[in-house]
PDB file of C-alpha atoms in Angstrom:
ATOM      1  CA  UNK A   1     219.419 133.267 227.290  1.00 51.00           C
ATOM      2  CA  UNK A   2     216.384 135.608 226.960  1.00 51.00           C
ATOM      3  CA  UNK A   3     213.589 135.217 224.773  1.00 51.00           C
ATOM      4  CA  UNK A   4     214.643 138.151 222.484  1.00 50.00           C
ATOM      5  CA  UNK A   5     218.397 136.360 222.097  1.00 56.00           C
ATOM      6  CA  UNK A   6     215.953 133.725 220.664  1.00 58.00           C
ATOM      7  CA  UNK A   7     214.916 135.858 218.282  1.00 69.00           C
ATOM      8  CA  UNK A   8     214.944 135.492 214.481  1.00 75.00           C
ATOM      9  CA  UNK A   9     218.232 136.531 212.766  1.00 83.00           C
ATOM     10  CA  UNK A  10     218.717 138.113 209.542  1.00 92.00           C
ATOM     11  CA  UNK A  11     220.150 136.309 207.118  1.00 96.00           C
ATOM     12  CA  UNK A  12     223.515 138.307 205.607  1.00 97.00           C
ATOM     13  CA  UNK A  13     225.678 137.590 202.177  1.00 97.00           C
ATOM     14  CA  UNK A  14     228.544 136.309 204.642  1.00 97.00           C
ATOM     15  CA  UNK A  15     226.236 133.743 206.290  1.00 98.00           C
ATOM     16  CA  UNK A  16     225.634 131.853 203.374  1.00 98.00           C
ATOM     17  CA  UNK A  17     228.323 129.412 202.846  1.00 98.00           C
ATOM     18  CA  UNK A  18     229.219 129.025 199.100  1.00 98.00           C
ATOM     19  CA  UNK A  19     230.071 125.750 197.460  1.00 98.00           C
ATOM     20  CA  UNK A  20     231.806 125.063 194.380  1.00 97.00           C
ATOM     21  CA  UNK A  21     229.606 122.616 192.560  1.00 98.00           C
ATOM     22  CA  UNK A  22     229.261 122.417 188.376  1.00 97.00           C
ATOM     23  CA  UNK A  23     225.552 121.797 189.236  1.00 98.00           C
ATOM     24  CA  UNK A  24     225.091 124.782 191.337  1.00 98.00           C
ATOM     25  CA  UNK A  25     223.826 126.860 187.864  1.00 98.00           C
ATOM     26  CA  UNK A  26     220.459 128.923 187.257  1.00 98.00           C
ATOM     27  CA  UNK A  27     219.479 126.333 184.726  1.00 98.00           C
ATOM     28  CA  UNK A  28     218.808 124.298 187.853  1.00 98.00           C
ATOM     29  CA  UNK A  29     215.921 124.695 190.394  1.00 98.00           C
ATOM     30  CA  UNK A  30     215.189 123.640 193.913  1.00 99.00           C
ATOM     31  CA  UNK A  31     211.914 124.234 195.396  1.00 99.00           C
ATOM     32  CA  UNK A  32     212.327 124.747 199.113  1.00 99.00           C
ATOM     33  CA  UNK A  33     208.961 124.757 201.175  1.00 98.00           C
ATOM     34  CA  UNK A  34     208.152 127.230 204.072  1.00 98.00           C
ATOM     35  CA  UNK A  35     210.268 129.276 202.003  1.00 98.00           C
ATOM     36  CA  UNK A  36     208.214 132.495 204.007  1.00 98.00           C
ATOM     37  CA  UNK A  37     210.697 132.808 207.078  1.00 96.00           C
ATOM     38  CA  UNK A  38     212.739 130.910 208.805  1.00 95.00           C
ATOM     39  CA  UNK A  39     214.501 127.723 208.183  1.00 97.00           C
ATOM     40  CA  UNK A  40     212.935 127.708 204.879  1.00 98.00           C
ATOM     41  CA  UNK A  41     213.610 131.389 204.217  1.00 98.00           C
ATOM     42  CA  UNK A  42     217.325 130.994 205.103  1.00 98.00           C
ATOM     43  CA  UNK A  43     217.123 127.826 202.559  1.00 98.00           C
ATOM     44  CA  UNK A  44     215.852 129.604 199.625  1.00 98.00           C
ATOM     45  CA  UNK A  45     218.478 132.470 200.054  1.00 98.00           C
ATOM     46  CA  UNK A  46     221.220 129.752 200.582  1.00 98.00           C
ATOM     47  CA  UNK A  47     220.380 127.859 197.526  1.00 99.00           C
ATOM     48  CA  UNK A  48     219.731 131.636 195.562  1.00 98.00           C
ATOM     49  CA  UNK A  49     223.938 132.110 197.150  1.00 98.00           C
ATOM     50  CA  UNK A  50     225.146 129.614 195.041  1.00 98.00           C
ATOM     51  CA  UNK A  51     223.765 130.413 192.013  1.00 98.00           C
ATOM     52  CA  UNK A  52     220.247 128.092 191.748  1.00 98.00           C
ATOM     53  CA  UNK A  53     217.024 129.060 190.648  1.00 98.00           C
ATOM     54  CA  UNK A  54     214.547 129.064 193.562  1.00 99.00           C
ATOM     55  CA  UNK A  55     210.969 128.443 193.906  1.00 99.00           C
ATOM     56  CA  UNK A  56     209.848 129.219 197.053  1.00 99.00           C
ATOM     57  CA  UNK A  57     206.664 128.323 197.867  1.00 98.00           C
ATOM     58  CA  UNK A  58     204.674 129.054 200.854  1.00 98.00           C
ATOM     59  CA  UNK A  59     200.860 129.754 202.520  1.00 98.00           C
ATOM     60  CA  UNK A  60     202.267 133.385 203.470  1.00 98.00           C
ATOM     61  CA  UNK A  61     202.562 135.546 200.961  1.00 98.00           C
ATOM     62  CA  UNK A  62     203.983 138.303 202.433  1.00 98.00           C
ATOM     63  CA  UNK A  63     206.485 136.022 204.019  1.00 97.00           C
ATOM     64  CA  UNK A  64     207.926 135.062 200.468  1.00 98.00           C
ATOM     65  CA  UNK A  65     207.858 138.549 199.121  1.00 98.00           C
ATOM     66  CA  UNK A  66     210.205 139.276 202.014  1.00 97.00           C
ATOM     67  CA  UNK A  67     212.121 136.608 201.072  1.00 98.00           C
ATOM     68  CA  UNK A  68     212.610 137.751 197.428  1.00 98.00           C
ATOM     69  CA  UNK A  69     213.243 141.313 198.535  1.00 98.00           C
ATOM     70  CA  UNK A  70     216.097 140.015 200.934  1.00 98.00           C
ATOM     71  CA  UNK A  71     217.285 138.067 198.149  1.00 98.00           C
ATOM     72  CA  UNK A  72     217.611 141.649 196.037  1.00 98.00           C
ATOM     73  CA  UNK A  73     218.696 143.283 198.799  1.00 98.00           C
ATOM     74  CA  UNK A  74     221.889 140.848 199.042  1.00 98.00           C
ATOM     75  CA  UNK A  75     222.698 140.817 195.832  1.00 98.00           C
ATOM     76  CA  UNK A  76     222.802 136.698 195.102  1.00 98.00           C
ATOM     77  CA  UNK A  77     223.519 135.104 192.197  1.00 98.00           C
ATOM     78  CA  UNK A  78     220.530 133.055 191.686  1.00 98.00           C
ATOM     79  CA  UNK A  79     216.594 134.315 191.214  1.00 98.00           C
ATOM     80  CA  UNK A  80     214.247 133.390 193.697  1.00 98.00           C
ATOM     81  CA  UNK A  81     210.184 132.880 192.637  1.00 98.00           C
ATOM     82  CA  UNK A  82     207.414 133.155 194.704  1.00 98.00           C
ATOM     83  CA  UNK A  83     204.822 129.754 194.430  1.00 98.00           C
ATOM     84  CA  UNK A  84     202.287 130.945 196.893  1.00 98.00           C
ATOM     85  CA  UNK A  85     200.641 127.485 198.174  1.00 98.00           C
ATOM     86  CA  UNK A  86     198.765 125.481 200.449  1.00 98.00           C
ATOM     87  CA  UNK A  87     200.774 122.211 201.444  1.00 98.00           C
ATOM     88  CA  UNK A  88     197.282 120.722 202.803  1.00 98.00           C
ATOM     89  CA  UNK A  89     195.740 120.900 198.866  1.00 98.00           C
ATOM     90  CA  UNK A  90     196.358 118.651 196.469  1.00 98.00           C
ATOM     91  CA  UNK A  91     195.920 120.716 193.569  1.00 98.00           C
ATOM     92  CA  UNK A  92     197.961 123.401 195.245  1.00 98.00           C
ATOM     93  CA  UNK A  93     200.677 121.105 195.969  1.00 99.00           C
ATOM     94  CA  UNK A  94     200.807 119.920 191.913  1.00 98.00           C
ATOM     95  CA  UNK A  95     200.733 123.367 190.683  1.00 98.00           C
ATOM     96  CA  UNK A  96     203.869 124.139 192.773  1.00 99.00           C
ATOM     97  CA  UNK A  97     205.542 121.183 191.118  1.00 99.00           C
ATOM     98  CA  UNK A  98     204.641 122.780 187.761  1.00 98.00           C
ATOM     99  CA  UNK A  99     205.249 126.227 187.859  1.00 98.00           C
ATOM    100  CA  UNK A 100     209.152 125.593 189.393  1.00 99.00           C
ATOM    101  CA  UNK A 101     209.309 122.652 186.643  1.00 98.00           C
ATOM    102  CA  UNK A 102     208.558 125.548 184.878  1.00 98.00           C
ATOM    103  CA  UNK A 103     211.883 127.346 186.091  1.00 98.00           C
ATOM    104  CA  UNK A 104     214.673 125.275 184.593  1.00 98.00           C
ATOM    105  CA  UNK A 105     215.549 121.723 185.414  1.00 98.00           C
ATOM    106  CA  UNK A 106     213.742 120.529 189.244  1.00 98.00           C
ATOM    107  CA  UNK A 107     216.592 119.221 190.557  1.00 98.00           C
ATOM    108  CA  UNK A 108     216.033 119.642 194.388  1.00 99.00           C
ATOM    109  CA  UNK A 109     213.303 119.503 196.670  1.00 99.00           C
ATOM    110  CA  UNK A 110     213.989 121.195 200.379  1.00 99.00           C
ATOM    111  CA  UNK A 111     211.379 119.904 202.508  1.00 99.00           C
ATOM    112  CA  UNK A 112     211.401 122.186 205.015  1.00 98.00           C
ATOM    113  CA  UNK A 113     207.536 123.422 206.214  1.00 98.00           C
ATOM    114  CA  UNK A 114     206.694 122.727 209.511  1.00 97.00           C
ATOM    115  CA  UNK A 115     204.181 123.740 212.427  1.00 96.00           C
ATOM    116  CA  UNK A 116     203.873 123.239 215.959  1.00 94.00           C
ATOM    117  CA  UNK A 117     201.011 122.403 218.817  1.00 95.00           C
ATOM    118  CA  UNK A 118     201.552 121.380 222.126  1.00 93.00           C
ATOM    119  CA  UNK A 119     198.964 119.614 224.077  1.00 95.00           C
ATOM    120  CA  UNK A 120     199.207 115.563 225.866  1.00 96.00           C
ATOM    121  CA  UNK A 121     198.077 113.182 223.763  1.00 98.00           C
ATOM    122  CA  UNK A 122     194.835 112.994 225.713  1.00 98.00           C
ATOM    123  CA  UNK A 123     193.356 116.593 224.830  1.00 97.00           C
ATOM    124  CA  UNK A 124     195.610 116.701 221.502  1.00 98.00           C
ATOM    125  CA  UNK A 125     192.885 117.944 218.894  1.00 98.00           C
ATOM    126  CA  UNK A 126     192.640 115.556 215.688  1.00 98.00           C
ATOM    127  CA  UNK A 127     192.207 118.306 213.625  1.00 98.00           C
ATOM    128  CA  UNK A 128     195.887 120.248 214.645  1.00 98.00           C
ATOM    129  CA  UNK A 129     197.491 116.388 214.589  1.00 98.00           C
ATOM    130  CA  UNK A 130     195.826 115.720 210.900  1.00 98.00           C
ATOM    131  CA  UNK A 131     196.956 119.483 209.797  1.00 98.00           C
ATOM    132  CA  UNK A 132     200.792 118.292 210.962  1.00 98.00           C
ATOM    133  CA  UNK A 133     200.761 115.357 209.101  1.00 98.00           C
ATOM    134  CA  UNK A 134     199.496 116.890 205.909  1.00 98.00           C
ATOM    135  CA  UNK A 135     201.787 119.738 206.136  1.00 98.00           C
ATOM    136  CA  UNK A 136     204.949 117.662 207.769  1.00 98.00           C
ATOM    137  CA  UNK A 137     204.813 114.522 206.220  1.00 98.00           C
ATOM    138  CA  UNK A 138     202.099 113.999 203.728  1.00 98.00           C
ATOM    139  CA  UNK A 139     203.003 117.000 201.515  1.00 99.00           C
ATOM    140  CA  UNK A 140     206.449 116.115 201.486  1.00 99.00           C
ATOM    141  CA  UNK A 141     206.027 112.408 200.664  1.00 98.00           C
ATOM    142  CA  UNK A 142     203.585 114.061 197.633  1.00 99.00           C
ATOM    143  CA  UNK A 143     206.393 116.545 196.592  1.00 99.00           C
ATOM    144  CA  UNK A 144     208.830 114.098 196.147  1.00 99.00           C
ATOM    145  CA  UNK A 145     206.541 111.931 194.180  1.00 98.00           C
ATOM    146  CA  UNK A 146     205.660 114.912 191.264  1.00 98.00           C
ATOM    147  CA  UNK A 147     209.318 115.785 191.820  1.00 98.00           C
ATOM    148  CA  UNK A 148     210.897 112.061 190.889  1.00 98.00           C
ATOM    149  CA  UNK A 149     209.354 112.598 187.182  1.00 98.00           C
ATOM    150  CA  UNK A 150     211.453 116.132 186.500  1.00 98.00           C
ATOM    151  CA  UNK A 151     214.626 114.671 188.312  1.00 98.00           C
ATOM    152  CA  UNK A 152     214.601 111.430 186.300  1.00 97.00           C
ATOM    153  CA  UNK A 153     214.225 113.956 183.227  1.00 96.00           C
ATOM    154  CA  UNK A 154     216.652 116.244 183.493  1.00 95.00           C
ATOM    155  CA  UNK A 155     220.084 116.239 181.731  1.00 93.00           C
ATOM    156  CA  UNK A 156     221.773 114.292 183.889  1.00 95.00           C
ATOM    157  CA  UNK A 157     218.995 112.196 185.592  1.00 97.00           C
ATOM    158  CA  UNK A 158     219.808 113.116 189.055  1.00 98.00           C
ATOM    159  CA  UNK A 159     217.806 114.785 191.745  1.00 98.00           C
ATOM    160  CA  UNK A 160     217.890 115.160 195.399  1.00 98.00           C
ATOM    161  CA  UNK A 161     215.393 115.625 198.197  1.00 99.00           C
ATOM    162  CA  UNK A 162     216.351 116.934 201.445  1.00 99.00           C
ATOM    163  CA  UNK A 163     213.871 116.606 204.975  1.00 98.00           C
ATOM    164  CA  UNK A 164     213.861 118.650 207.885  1.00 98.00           C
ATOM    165  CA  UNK A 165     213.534 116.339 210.363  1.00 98.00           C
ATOM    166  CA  UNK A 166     214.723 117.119 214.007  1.00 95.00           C
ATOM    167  CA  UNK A 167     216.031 115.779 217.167  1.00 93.00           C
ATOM    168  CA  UNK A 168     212.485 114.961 217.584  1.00 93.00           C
ATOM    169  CA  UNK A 169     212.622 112.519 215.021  1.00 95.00           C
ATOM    170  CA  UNK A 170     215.113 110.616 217.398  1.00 95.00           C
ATOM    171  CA  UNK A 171     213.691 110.895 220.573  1.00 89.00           C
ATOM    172  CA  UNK A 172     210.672 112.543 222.056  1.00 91.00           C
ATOM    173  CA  UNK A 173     209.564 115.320 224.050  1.00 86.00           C
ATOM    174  CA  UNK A 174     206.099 115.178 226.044  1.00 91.00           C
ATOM    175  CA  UNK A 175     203.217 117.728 225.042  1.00 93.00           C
ATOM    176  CA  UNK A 176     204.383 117.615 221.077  1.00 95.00           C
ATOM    177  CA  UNK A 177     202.907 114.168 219.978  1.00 98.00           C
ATOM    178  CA  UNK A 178     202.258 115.246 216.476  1.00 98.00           C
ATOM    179  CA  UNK A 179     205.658 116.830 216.186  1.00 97.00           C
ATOM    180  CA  UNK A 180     207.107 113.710 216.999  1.00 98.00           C
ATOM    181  CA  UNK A 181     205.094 111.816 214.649  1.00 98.00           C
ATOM    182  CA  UNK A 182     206.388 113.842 211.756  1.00 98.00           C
ATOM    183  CA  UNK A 183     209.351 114.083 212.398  1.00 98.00           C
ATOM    184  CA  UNK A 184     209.879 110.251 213.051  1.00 98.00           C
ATOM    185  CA  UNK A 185     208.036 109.603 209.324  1.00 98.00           C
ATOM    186  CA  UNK A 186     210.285 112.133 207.636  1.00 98.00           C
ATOM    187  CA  UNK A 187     213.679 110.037 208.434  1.00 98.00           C
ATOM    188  CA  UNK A 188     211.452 106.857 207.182  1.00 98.00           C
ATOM    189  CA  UNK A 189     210.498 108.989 203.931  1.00 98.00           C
ATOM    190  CA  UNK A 190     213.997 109.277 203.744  1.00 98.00           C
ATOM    191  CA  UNK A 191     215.289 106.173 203.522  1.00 98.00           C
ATOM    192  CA  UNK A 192     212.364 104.940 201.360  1.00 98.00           C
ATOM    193  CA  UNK A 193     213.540 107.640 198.482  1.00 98.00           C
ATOM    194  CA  UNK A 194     217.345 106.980 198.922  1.00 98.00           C
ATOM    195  CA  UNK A 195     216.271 102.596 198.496  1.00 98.00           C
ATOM    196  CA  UNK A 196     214.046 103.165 195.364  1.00 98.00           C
ATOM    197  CA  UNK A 197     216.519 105.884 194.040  1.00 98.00           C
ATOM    198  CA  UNK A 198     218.584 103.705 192.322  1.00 96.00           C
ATOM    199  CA  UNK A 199     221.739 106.179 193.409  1.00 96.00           C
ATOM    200  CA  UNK A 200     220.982 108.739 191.144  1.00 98.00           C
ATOM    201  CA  UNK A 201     217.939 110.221 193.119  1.00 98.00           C
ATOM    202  CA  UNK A 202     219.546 110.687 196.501  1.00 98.00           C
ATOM    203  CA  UNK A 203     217.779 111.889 200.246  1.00 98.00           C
ATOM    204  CA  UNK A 204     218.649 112.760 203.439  1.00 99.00           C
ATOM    205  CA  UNK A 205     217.328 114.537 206.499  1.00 98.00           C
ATOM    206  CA  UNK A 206     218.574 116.837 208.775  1.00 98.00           C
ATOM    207  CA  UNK A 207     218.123 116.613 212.566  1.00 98.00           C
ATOM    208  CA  UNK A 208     218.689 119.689 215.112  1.00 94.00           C
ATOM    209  CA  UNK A 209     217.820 121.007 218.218  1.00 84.00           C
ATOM    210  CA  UNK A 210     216.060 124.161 218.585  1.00 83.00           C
ATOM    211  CA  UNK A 211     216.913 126.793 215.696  1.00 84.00           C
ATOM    212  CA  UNK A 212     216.601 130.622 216.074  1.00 83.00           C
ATOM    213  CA  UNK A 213     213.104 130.267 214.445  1.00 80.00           C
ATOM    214  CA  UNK A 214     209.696 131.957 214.506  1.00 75.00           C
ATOM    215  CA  UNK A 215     208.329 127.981 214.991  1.00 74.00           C
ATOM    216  CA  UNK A 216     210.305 128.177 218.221  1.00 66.00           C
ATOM    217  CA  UNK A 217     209.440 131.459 219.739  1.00 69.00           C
ATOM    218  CA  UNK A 218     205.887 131.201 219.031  1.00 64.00           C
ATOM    219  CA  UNK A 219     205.958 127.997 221.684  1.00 62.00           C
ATOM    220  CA  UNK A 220     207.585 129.412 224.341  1.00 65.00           C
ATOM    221  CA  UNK A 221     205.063 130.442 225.505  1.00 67.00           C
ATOM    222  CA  UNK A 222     202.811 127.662 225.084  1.00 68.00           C
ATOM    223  CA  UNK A 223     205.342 125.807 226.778  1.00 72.00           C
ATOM    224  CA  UNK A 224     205.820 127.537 229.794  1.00 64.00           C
ATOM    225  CA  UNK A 225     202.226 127.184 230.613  1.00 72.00           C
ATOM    226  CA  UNK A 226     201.600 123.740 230.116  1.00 69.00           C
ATOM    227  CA  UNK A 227     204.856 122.817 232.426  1.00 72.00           C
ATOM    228  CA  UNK A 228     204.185 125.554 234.830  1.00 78.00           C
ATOM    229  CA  UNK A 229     207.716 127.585 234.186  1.00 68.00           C
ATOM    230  CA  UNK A 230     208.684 130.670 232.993  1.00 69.00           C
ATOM    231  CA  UNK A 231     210.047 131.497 229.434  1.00 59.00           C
ATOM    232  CA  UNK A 232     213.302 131.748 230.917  1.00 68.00           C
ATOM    233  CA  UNK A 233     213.320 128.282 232.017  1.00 65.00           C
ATOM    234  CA  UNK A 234     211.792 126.911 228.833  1.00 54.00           C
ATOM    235  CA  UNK A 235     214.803 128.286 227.259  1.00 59.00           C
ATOM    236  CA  UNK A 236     217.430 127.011 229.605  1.00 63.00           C
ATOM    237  CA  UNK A 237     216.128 123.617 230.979  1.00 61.00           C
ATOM    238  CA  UNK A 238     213.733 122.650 227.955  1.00 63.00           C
ATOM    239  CA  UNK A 239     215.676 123.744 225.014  1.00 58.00           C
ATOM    240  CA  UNK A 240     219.298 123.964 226.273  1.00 63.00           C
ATOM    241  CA  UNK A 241     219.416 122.227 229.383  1.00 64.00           C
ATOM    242  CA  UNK A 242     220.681 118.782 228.045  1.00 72.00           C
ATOM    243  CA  UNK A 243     222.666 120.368 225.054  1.00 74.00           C
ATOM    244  CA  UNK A 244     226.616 120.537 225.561  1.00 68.00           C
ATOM    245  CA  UNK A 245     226.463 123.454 222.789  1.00 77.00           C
ATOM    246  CA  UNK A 246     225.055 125.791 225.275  1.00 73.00           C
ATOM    247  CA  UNK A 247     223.653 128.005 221.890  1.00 79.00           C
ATOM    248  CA  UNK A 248     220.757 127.695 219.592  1.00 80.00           C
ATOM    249  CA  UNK A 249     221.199 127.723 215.906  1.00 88.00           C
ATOM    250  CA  UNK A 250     220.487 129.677 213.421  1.00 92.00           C
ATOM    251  CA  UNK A 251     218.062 128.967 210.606  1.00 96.00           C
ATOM    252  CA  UNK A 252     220.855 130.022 208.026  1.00 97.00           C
ATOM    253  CA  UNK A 253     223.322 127.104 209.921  1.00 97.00           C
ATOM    254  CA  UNK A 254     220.766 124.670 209.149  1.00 97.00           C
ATOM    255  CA  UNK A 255     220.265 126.153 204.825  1.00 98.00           C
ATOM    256  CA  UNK A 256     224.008 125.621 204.462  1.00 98.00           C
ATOM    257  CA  UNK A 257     223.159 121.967 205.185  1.00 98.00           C
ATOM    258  CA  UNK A 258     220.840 121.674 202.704  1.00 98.00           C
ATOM    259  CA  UNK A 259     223.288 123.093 200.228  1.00 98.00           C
ATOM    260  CA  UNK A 260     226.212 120.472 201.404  1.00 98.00           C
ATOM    261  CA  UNK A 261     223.898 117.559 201.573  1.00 98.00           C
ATOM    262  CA  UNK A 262     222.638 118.999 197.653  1.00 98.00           C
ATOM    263  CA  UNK A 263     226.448 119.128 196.483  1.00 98.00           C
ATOM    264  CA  UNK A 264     228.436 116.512 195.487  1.00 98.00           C
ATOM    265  CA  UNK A 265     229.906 117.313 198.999  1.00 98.00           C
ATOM    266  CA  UNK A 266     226.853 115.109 200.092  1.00 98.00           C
ATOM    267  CA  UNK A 267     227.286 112.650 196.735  1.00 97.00           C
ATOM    268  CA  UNK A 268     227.290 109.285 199.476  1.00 98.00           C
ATOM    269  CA  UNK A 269     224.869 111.050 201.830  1.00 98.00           C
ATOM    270  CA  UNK A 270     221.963 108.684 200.593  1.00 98.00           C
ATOM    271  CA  UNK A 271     219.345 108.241 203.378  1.00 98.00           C
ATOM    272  CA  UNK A 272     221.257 109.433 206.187  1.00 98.00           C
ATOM    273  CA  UNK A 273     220.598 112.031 208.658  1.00 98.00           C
ATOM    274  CA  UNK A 274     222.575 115.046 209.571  1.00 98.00           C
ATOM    275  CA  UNK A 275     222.659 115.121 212.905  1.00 96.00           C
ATOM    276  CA  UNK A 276     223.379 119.181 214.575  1.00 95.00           C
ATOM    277  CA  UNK A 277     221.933 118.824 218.104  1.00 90.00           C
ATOM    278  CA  UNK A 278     225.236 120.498 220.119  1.00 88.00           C
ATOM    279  CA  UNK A 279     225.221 116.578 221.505  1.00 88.00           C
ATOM    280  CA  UNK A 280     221.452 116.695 222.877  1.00 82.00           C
ATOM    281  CA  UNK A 281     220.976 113.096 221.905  1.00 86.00           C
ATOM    282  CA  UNK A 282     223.902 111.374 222.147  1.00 83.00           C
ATOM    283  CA  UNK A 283     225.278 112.149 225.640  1.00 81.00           C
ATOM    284  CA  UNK A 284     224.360 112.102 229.066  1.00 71.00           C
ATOM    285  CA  UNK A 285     225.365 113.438 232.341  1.00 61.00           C
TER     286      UNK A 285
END
């Protein structure tokens, strides 16, 4: 696989896989982070698929402009809002919470944000690791905490919060200690919600390998450099090599998860993890 098959797909009307679900309505809302591109894009455009009210909210305004015009472009049911925001500000990250209260009833929150640096934990900068957890962890810990009000609120006093965690969050990978951090706290974050949620406010997380995202292309490089490889071998021995799935997701595989784990398909998915890593984790040669 080259680095342009690793390239970001488009998401297309087909991709997104439509649920029938009495809760799937515009009267309802779910705010998906990182909402610009990617995982988070695919998410918003998902959850727009089945008929939801999105707010997207991200740092990248362009990005979510491009999300809304996709959105158009497809057709979907539901209307999808731009929230332009900085995860890392608390003021930003309680305005968000307002304006898509603002929407209709908050009934999901799609943790989904994420950035990547890759240096050894000896010359891994403070500043990058304290900029992950803000963004990773922090930020969605603080989401779901103005979010729990608005669930508890609504109609029918339900809510749901889903994390992207990652096989990261399982086991490590050298070079990518505040990845792994993260990723580790968002599957405790998770169970925390689902044990004080009383079974009407659900969680769960969502673990894969690498996804067809511009998070993963922009380290391949980065990568490659601090192992001494090429790209090409990044892509096949780093990324694929202990995968039986010989294939890399694609960011809208991972938004029809969300929308599943949001359903009452996912109704006793409380705390759990959804693990997609094409058997990365679990096998062995």
């Amino acid at each position: 696989m080259s680095q342009q098959e690793v390239t970001p797909p488009t998401v297309s009307a087909a991709d997104i896989h439509r649920i029938n679900d009495d809760s799937f309505t515009g009267k309802n809302v779910c705010l998906v982070t990182g909402a610009g591109s990617g995982i988070g894009r695919a998410t918003a455009l998902a959850a727009a698929g089945n008929g939801l009210t999105v707010a997207a909210t991200d740092i990248d305004e362009s990005g979510l402009s491009g999300t809304i015009e996709r959105g158009e472009e497809l057709g979907l049911e539901g209307d999808i809002h731009s929230i332009v925001g900085d995860l890392t500000v608390d003021d930003d990250l309680e305005r968000i919470v307002d304006d898509a209260a603002a929407l209709g009833e908050l009934s999901y929150l799609a943790n989904v944000a994420g950035i990547q640096h890759i240096d050894p934990i000896d010359e891994f900068p403070m500043e990058a690791y304290d900029q992950m957890h803000r963004i990773m962890l922090r930020a969605p810990l603080y989401l779901t905490k103005l979010c729990l009000p608005h669930f508890r609120a609504s109609a029918d006093g339900r809510g749901c919060v889903g994390n992207m965690s990652s096989v990261h969050g399982h086991y490590v990978t050298s070079d990518k200690v505040g990845y792994n951090v993260s990723k580790f706290g968002l599957r405790g974050l998770t169970q925390s919600i689902a044990a004080e949620g009383g079974g009407d406010v659900r969680a769960f997380s969502i673990s894969t390998a690498y996804v067809k995202t511009p998070l993963v292309t922009a380290q391949l490089e980065d990568t490659a450099e601090q192992r001494g490889i090429s790209v090409e071998e990044v892509i096949e021995d780093v990324m694929l090599g202990q995968s039986r799935v010989t294939e890399m997701m694609e960011p809208i595989d991972v938004a029809n998860l969300y929308l599943i784990g949001f359903s009452t398909l996912g109704r006793h998915l409380n705390g759990g993890d959804l693990m997609f890593d094409g058997g990365m984790t679990l096998t062995y040669e």
